[in-house]
Short mmCIF file of C-alpha atoms and ligand atoms in Angstrom, two decimals:
data_model
loop_
_atom_site.label_atom_id
_atom_site.label_comp_id
_atom_site.label_asym_id
_atom_site.label_seq_id
_atom_site.Cartn_x
_atom_site.Cartn_y
_atom_site.Cartn_z
CA MET A 29 -0.21 0.12 -0.15
CA PRO A 30 1.56 3.16 -0.74
CA VAL A 31 2.09 5.77 2.17
CA GLU A 32 -0.16 8.23 2.46
CA ALA A 33 2.44 11.91 3.12
CA PRO A 34 1.19 13.29 5.84
CA GLU A 35 -1.08 16.34 5.49
CA ALA A 36 1.59 19.07 6.60
CA GLU A 37 3.18 18.03 3.28
CA ASN A 38 -0.30 18.61 1.36
CA ILE A 39 -0.06 22.64 2.40
CA LYS A 40 2.20 24.55 1.75
CA VAL A 41 3.22 28.13 2.12
CA VAL A 42 4.66 30.78 0.59
CA VAL A 43 4.90 34.31 0.84
CA ARG A 44 5.57 37.33 -1.55
CA CYS A 45 6.67 40.44 -1.28
CA ARG A 46 5.68 43.16 -3.80
CA PRO A 47 7.54 45.96 -4.27
CA MET A 48 6.41 49.40 -3.36
CA ASN A 49 3.65 51.81 -5.40
CA GLU A 50 4.87 55.12 -6.10
CA THR A 51 2.89 56.55 -2.56
CA GLU A 52 5.24 54.25 -0.71
CA LYS A 53 8.11 55.71 -2.95
CA SER A 54 7.38 59.35 -2.37
CA ALA A 55 6.27 59.05 1.24
CA ASN A 56 10.22 57.90 1.46
CA PHE A 57 8.40 54.52 2.96
CA ARG A 58 12.08 52.49 4.80
CA ASN A 59 11.50 49.08 3.05
CA ILE A 60 11.55 46.13 6.40
CA VAL A 61 11.09 43.03 4.64
CA GLU A 62 14.57 41.73 3.39
CA VAL A 63 13.74 38.00 1.19
CA ASN A 64 16.46 35.23 1.36
CA GLN A 65 14.99 33.06 -1.40
CA VAL A 66 17.70 30.51 -1.33
CA GLU A 67 16.47 29.69 2.18
CA GLY A 68 13.26 30.74 2.28
CA SER A 69 12.79 33.18 4.43
CA VAL A 70 11.59 36.91 4.88
CA THR A 71 13.58 39.16 8.02
CA LEU A 72 11.67 41.44 9.40
CA SER A 73 13.14 44.90 11.36
CA ASN A 74 10.58 46.21 13.66
CA PRO A 75 10.59 50.06 12.44
CA ASN A 76 9.66 52.12 15.55
CA GLY A 77 11.70 48.98 17.72
CA SER A 78 14.55 50.00 19.91
CA GLU A 79 18.35 49.19 18.68
CA TYR A 80 18.04 45.88 21.19
CA ASP A 81 14.93 44.89 18.98
CA PRO A 82 16.81 41.64 17.41
CA PRO A 83 14.99 40.94 13.18
CA LYS A 84 12.38 38.29 12.76
CA THR A 85 12.89 35.32 10.56
CA PHE A 86 9.98 33.78 9.60
CA THR A 87 10.14 30.79 7.62
CA PHE A 88 8.85 28.58 4.64
CA ASP A 89 8.24 26.28 2.31
CA THR A 90 8.98 29.53 -0.58
CA VAL A 91 9.63 32.77 -1.25
CA PHE A 92 9.20 34.67 -4.16
CA GLY A 93 11.03 39.04 -3.35
CA THR A 94 9.72 42.25 -5.04
CA ASP A 95 12.00 41.05 -8.26
CA SER A 96 9.37 38.02 -9.21
CA THR A 97 7.91 37.30 -11.81
CA GLN A 98 3.94 36.14 -12.44
CA LEU A 99 5.44 32.66 -14.39
CA ASP A 100 7.76 32.41 -11.58
CA VAL A 101 5.04 32.38 -8.96
CA TYR A 102 2.47 30.42 -11.28
CA ASN A 103 5.58 27.36 -11.77
CA LEU A 104 7.01 26.87 -8.61
CA ALA A 105 3.94 27.21 -6.50
CA ALA A 106 0.78 27.25 -8.38
CA ARG A 107 2.02 23.81 -11.46
CA PRO A 108 2.26 21.02 -8.60
CA ILE A 109 -1.15 21.91 -7.22
CA ILE A 110 -2.96 21.59 -10.99
CA ASP A 111 -1.15 18.90 -11.95
CA ASN A 112 -2.30 17.07 -8.83
CA VAL A 113 -5.50 17.38 -9.97
CA LEU A 114 -5.24 16.80 -13.45
CA GLU A 115 -4.26 13.25 -12.19
CA GLY A 116 -7.67 13.24 -9.87
CA TYR A 117 -6.74 15.20 -6.64
CA ASN A 118 -8.37 18.29 -4.78
CA GLY A 119 -6.79 21.35 -4.27
CA THR A 120 -7.31 24.45 -3.40
CA ILE A 121 -4.92 28.39 -3.49
CA PHE A 122 -5.40 31.35 -1.80
CA ALA A 123 -4.71 34.57 -1.74
CA TYR A 124 -3.81 35.69 2.01
CA GLY A 125 -3.56 39.14 3.03
CA GLN A 126 -4.14 42.94 3.64
CA THR A 127 -5.81 44.65 0.81
CA GLY A 128 -3.94 46.93 -0.94
CA THR A 129 -1.00 43.67 -0.52
CA GLY A 130 -1.41 42.43 -4.37
CA LYS A 131 -3.55 38.85 -3.39
CA THR A 132 -5.99 39.62 -6.57
CA PHE A 133 -2.67 40.57 -8.94
CA THR A 134 -1.08 37.34 -7.87
CA MET A 135 -4.87 35.39 -8.42
CA GLU A 136 -6.20 37.28 -11.35
CA GLY A 137 -3.53 39.89 -12.48
CA ASN A 138 -3.98 41.65 -15.44
CA ARG A 139 -5.68 38.89 -18.16
CA ASP A 140 -5.11 40.91 -20.84
CA ILE A 141 -0.98 41.41 -20.81
CA ALA A 142 0.52 38.14 -20.83
CA GLU A 143 2.93 38.19 -18.32
CA GLN A 144 1.02 39.64 -16.36
CA LYS A 145 -1.19 36.77 -15.99
CA GLY A 146 -1.86 35.55 -12.43
CA ILE A 147 -2.46 32.08 -11.47
CA ILE A 148 -6.07 31.81 -11.95
CA PRO A 149 -5.57 32.69 -16.31
CA ASN A 150 -2.03 30.27 -16.73
CA SER A 151 -4.06 26.90 -14.83
CA PHE A 152 -6.85 28.04 -17.66
CA ALA A 153 -3.72 27.47 -20.16
CA HIS A 154 -2.11 24.70 -18.40
CA ILE A 155 -5.15 22.75 -18.17
CA PHE A 156 -6.06 22.78 -21.48
CA GLY A 157 -2.92 22.27 -22.71
CA HIS A 158 -2.36 18.80 -20.77
CA ILE A 159 -5.57 18.11 -22.82
CA ALA A 160 -4.39 18.20 -26.12
CA LYS A 161 -1.30 16.92 -24.87
CA ALA A 162 -3.95 13.41 -23.89
CA GLU A 163 -2.27 10.20 -25.69
CA GLY A 164 -5.22 7.37 -26.06
CA ASP A 165 -8.92 7.93 -25.72
CA LYS A 166 -8.87 9.59 -23.03
CA ARG A 167 -11.61 12.11 -22.72
CA PHE A 168 -11.78 15.26 -20.22
CA LEU A 169 -15.15 16.96 -19.56
CA VAL A 170 -13.97 20.19 -17.66
CA ARG A 171 -17.10 22.18 -15.81
CA ALA A 172 -16.76 25.25 -13.44
CA THR A 173 -18.85 27.08 -11.23
CA TYR A 174 -18.24 30.74 -9.55
CA LEU A 175 -19.39 32.21 -6.41
CA GLU A 176 -18.84 35.14 -3.17
CA ILE A 177 -19.36 34.45 -0.22
CA TYR A 178 -20.67 37.40 1.21
CA ASN A 179 -21.87 38.20 5.36
CA GLU A 180 -22.01 34.47 5.26
CA GLU A 181 -24.21 34.22 2.75
CA VAL A 182 -23.73 32.57 -0.89
CA ARG A 183 -23.99 34.28 -4.75
CA ASP A 184 -24.52 32.36 -8.03
CA LEU A 185 -21.27 34.54 -10.08
CA LEU A 186 -23.06 32.59 -12.85
CA GLY A 187 -26.66 32.16 -12.40
CA LYS A 188 -29.34 34.43 -13.77
CA ASP A 189 -30.37 36.14 -10.39
CA GLN A 190 -27.54 38.00 -8.47
CA SER A 191 -30.21 38.56 -5.59
CA VAL A 192 -30.57 34.48 -4.65
CA CYS A 193 -29.54 33.04 -1.40
CA LEU A 194 -28.03 29.82 -2.11
CA GLU A 195 -28.55 27.13 0.58
CA VAL A 196 -25.58 24.78 0.82
CA LYS A 197 -25.65 21.40 1.62
CA GLU A 198 -24.55 18.21 2.40
CA ARG A 199 -25.16 14.41 1.23
CA PRO A 200 -23.37 11.88 2.09
CA ASP A 201 -22.64 10.64 -1.69
CA ILE A 202 -20.92 13.97 -2.61
CA GLY A 203 -20.23 15.85 0.67
CA VAL A 204 -20.63 19.19 1.21
CA TYR A 205 -23.12 20.66 -2.25
CA VAL A 206 -24.38 24.95 -3.02
CA LYS A 207 -27.74 23.59 -3.65
CA ASN A 208 -28.69 24.93 -7.68
CA LEU A 209 -25.77 26.96 -8.22
CA THR A 210 -24.64 27.55 -11.85
CA GLY A 211 -21.75 24.73 -13.27
CA VAL A 212 -20.31 25.29 -17.24
CA VAL A 213 -19.36 23.01 -19.33
CA VAL A 214 -16.22 23.66 -20.76
CA LYS A 215 -14.47 23.27 -23.90
CA ASN A 216 -11.17 25.29 -23.98
CA ALA A 217 -9.58 28.21 -21.92
CA ASP A 218 -10.58 31.09 -23.99
CA ASP A 219 -14.18 29.70 -22.53
CA LEU A 220 -12.79 29.93 -19.07
CA ASP A 221 -11.66 33.10 -19.96
CA ARG A 222 -15.23 34.16 -20.80
CA ILE A 223 -17.05 32.54 -17.87
CA MET A 224 -13.99 34.35 -15.12
CA THR A 225 -14.92 37.23 -16.61
CA LEU A 226 -18.84 37.47 -16.95
CA GLY A 227 -18.83 35.89 -13.14
CA SER A 228 -15.86 38.94 -12.24
CA LYS A 229 -18.85 41.54 -13.77
CA ASN A 230 -21.79 40.45 -11.89
CA ARG A 231 -19.51 40.96 -8.62
CA VAL A 232 -19.62 44.76 -9.87
CA VAL A 233 -22.92 44.54 -10.42
CA GLY A 234 -24.07 43.87 -7.43
CA ALA A 235 -21.80 46.13 -5.60
CA THR A 236 -21.87 49.81 -5.38
CA ASN A 237 -18.23 49.95 -4.82
CA MET A 238 -16.05 46.63 -6.43
CA ASN A 239 -12.42 47.85 -4.76
CA LEU A 240 -14.88 48.05 -1.73
CA HIS A 241 -16.62 44.63 -2.69
CA SER A 242 -13.78 42.62 -3.44
CA SER A 243 -12.42 43.30 -0.45
CA ARG A 244 -15.11 42.04 1.74
CA SER A 245 -16.67 39.20 -0.12
CA HIS A 246 -14.85 36.05 -0.91
CA ALA A 247 -14.71 34.44 -4.48
CA ILE A 248 -14.04 30.75 -5.27
CA PHE A 249 -13.92 29.67 -9.03
CA SER A 250 -13.09 26.17 -9.35
CA ILE A 251 -12.86 23.62 -12.02
CA THR A 252 -13.80 19.75 -12.22
CA VAL A 253 -11.21 18.42 -14.85
CA GLU A 254 -13.05 14.31 -15.26
CA SER A 255 -11.14 12.39 -17.21
CA CYS A 256 -12.26 9.35 -18.53
CA GLU A 257 -10.33 6.14 -19.65
CA GLU A 258 -10.10 2.27 -20.71
CA GLY A 259 -8.78 0.79 -18.56
CA PHE A 260 -6.65 -2.99 -19.14
CA ASP A 261 -9.62 -4.23 -17.63
CA ARG A 262 -11.18 -3.22 -20.32
CA LYS A 263 -13.15 -1.01 -18.59
CA GLU A 264 -13.77 2.01 -17.83
CA HIS A 265 -11.61 4.28 -15.43
CA ILE A 266 -13.08 7.74 -14.44
CA ARG A 267 -10.29 9.87 -12.23
CA ALA A 268 -11.84 13.72 -10.58
CA GLY A 269 -9.87 16.34 -10.24
CA LYS A 270 -11.77 19.56 -8.46
CA LEU A 271 -9.49 23.16 -8.18
CA HIS A 272 -10.96 25.74 -6.08
CA LEU A 273 -8.60 29.72 -6.89
CA VAL A 274 -10.05 31.72 -3.83
CA ASP A 275 -9.71 35.67 -3.53
CA LEU A 276 -10.46 35.87 -0.28
CA ALA A 277 -11.08 38.56 1.21
CA GLY A 278 -9.16 42.08 2.73
CA SER A 279 -7.20 40.12 6.26
CA GLU A 280 -6.93 44.20 7.24
CA ARG A 281 -7.79 43.94 11.94
CA GLN A 282 -11.85 46.00 11.95
CA SER A 283 -10.62 48.07 14.86
CA LYS A 284 -7.87 49.09 13.18
CA THR A 285 -10.77 50.51 10.29
CA GLY A 286 -13.33 52.13 12.94
CA SER A 287 -16.03 50.01 11.80
CA SER A 288 -19.56 50.78 12.95
CA GLY A 289 -23.13 48.86 11.81
CA GLN A 290 -23.34 47.70 8.79
CA ARG A 291 -19.55 47.32 8.33
CA LEU A 292 -19.04 46.09 11.59
CA ILE A 293 -21.44 42.73 10.37
CA GLU A 294 -19.33 42.59 7.24
CA ALA A 295 -16.14 41.89 9.68
CA THR A 296 -16.98 40.28 12.36
CA LYS A 297 -18.48 37.77 9.03
CA ILE A 298 -15.06 38.58 7.08
CA ASN A 299 -12.92 37.69 10.03
CA LEU A 300 -14.62 34.35 10.89
CA SER A 301 -15.07 33.80 7.83
CA LEU A 302 -10.69 34.30 7.83
CA SER A 303 -9.69 32.52 11.70
CA THR A 304 -11.87 29.38 10.31
CA LEU A 305 -9.70 29.45 8.13
CA GLY A 306 -6.53 30.19 9.84
CA ASN A 307 -8.40 26.97 12.36
CA VAL A 308 -8.52 24.79 9.64
CA ILE A 309 -5.16 25.09 8.67
CA SER A 310 -3.40 24.90 12.07
CA ALA A 311 -5.22 22.41 12.67
CA LEU A 312 -4.52 20.46 10.21
CA VAL A 313 -0.66 21.54 9.81
CA ASP A 314 -0.72 19.88 13.32
CA GLY A 315 -1.41 17.36 12.02
CA LYS A 316 -2.48 15.43 15.46
CA SER A 317 -6.12 17.61 16.03
CA THR A 318 -9.26 15.13 15.91
CA HIS A 319 -11.30 18.23 15.54
CA ILE A 320 -11.15 20.22 11.80
CA PRO A 321 -13.94 23.16 12.98
CA TYR A 322 -14.10 23.02 8.65
CA ARG A 323 -18.39 23.88 9.80
CA ASN A 324 -17.90 26.67 11.67
CA SER A 325 -17.63 29.54 8.02
CA LYS A 326 -19.07 29.14 4.41
CA LEU A 327 -15.99 29.50 3.04
CA THR A 328 -14.35 26.23 5.14
CA ARG A 329 -17.46 23.67 4.80
CA LEU A 330 -17.14 24.54 0.62
CA LEU A 331 -13.12 24.27 0.89
CA GLN A 332 -13.91 21.24 2.59
CA ASP A 333 -13.22 18.81 0.29
CA SER A 334 -9.61 20.31 -1.25
CA LEU A 335 -8.34 21.18 1.83
CA GLY A 336 -7.41 18.17 4.40
CA GLY A 337 -7.24 13.80 3.07
CA ASN A 338 -4.96 13.63 -0.51
CA ALA A 339 -5.92 17.31 -1.21
CA LYS A 340 -2.81 19.64 -1.84
CA THR A 341 -2.80 23.58 -0.39
CA LEU A 342 -1.18 26.15 -1.29
CA MET A 343 -1.29 29.61 0.58
CA VAL A 344 0.54 32.87 -0.86
CA VAL A 345 0.50 35.10 2.21
CA LYS A 346 0.87 37.98 1.50
CA GLU A 347 1.33 40.50 4.84
CA VAL A 348 3.85 39.64 6.43
CA GLN A 349 2.45 40.84 10.00
CA ASN A 350 -0.51 38.17 9.67
CA LEU A 351 2.31 35.67 9.14
CA VAL A 352 3.23 36.09 12.91
CA LYS A 353 0.06 35.15 14.04
CA ILE A 354 -0.95 31.48 11.75
CA TYR A 355 2.56 30.86 12.27
CA LEU A 356 3.02 30.93 16.15
CA LYS A 357 2.26 27.98 16.83
CA LYS A 358 5.67 26.41 14.64
CA GLU A 359 7.45 29.21 16.13
CA LYS A 360 7.12 28.97 19.60
CA LYS A 361 10.27 27.54 20.29
CA LYS A 362 12.12 29.69 18.40
CA LEU A 363 10.38 33.25 20.16
CA SER A 364 11.24 32.17 23.42
CA PRO A 365 15.18 31.34 23.11
CA ARG A 366 14.84 35.02 21.12
CA TYR A 367 13.03 36.73 23.60
CA THR A 368 14.91 35.57 26.41
CA GLU A 369 18.53 36.59 24.70
CA LYS A 370 16.72 39.57 24.68
CA LYS A 371 15.75 39.95 28.51
CA HIS A 372 19.31 38.61 29.34
CA PHE A 373 20.64 41.33 27.61
CA LEU A 374 18.25 44.04 28.95
CA ARG A 375 19.56 42.79 32.05
CA LYS A 376 22.82 42.93 31.42
CA LYS A 377 22.30 46.65 30.16
CA LEU A 378 20.59 47.27 33.38
CA ARG A 379 23.52 46.11 35.80
CA LYS A 380 26.01 47.87 34.03
CA CYS A 381 24.09 51.25 34.57
CA LYS A 382 24.05 50.66 37.92
CA ASN A 383 27.35 49.79 38.65
CA LYS A 384 28.36 52.91 37.05
N1 ADP B 403 4.25 41.56 -7.43
C1 ADP B 403 3.42 43.20 -7.11
N2 ADP B 403 4.34 43.88 -8.77
C2 ADP B 403 3.62 44.10 -9.07
N3 ADP B 403 2.53 45.56 -8.86
C3 ADP B 403 1.62 44.74 -7.75
C4 ADP B 403 2.16 43.98 -7.49
N4 ADP B 403 1.15 42.99 -6.41
C5 ADP B 403 0.21 44.20 -5.88
N5 ADP B 403 0.91 45.17 -7.30
C6 ADP B 403 -0.14 45.93 -7.20
O1 ADP B 403 -0.73 46.63 -5.97
C7 ADP B 403 -2.30 46.92 -5.96
C8 ADP B 403 -2.48 46.25 -5.09
O2 ADP B 403 -2.50 44.69 -5.36
P1 ADP B 403 -4.43 43.88 -5.40
O3 ADP B 403 -3.94 42.78 -5.57
O4 ADP B 403 -5.30 45.21 -5.84
O5 ADP B 403 -4.17 43.88 -3.59
P2 ADP B 403 -5.56 42.85 -2.99
O6 ADP B 403 -6.99 41.93 -3.94
O7 ADP B 403 -4.87 42.48 -2.21
O8 ADP B 403 -6.58 44.49 -2.06
C9 ADP B 403 -2.68 46.50 -7.79
O9 ADP B 403 -2.73 47.93 -8.39
C10 ADP B 403 -2.02 46.38 -8.13
O10 ADP B 403 -1.92 45.88 -9.28
MG1 MG B 404 -8.36 42.11 -3.98
#
């Protein structure tokens, strides 16, 4: 029997640092992030810290510096997941970070300029490139769905009526699903591109301000690839892999943005989904947890079949402060010696002052 990889190995966390934008440059912002691509680490210095505050280093599966290209990110981080989906596994790719850190740029990018295409359009070309090269009598069926979760309500971005909220259901044979969600059969990468444009337009129609709205809702574009071929036993063998490509809401702390009323309700719901997602990932990486809290939010319920088990997950973290939270569990051992060191250093200094 094949030995199954521990679940932690199925979850990869990569970090991408975007270059400073013009506003940040003209305000003379200091760069406090140092990326070491060889070691896969990011070092942060505290801009307000004292000289005794040593920089903090965090290590990840892969890190991408400010000069990384869309293709670098695709080839190193996303490609293996899509390859697995084509083999019949489920996979999820999402970007996590505050608004403005480059989540949409990494996931979607600029679909009209070849070198600026993000993970989603590159995956379309990859899937249909694979199908075109398939040998023998292998047949494929590719379907896509596109939904949005806003205030813990699910809307079908490919449906006729954007005001309808859909129900999340569960059945023993198919697992968790969204009732009446539109599934579109696609024949090529252009079809996928077209329905993504249509869905994104519907996302705008339902919102008064697209930027504000997209930073407060989660969108899941899902592609199911089924393949069918005749085996040596002359029977038909079917494989199905599902890929979830997720554009998450911004992870900014709402206490910072001073939300109230409707904004506060939104913020609470966004935080519920993001913190549940964080808890689910932590529990999966931990490997010892017997309970994975998928059911605590719509987002994690819908991603359930593609996060645990044999599924592969890629998390692109776009903002470094948040890493601390997610990695705190793992880094605890590393953090404590550093604090001990700092404590000793300060004690010594204090003694010196007293002796003077
Ligand atoms: N790696 C990058 N290189 C160049 N520009 C980037 C990069 N990442 C993000 N940007 C730019 O920064 C801005 C904010 O990015 P965006 O993807 O909209 O952030 P988010 O979706 O996290 O709110 C956009 O104008 C985007 O084009
Ligand atoms: Mg965005």
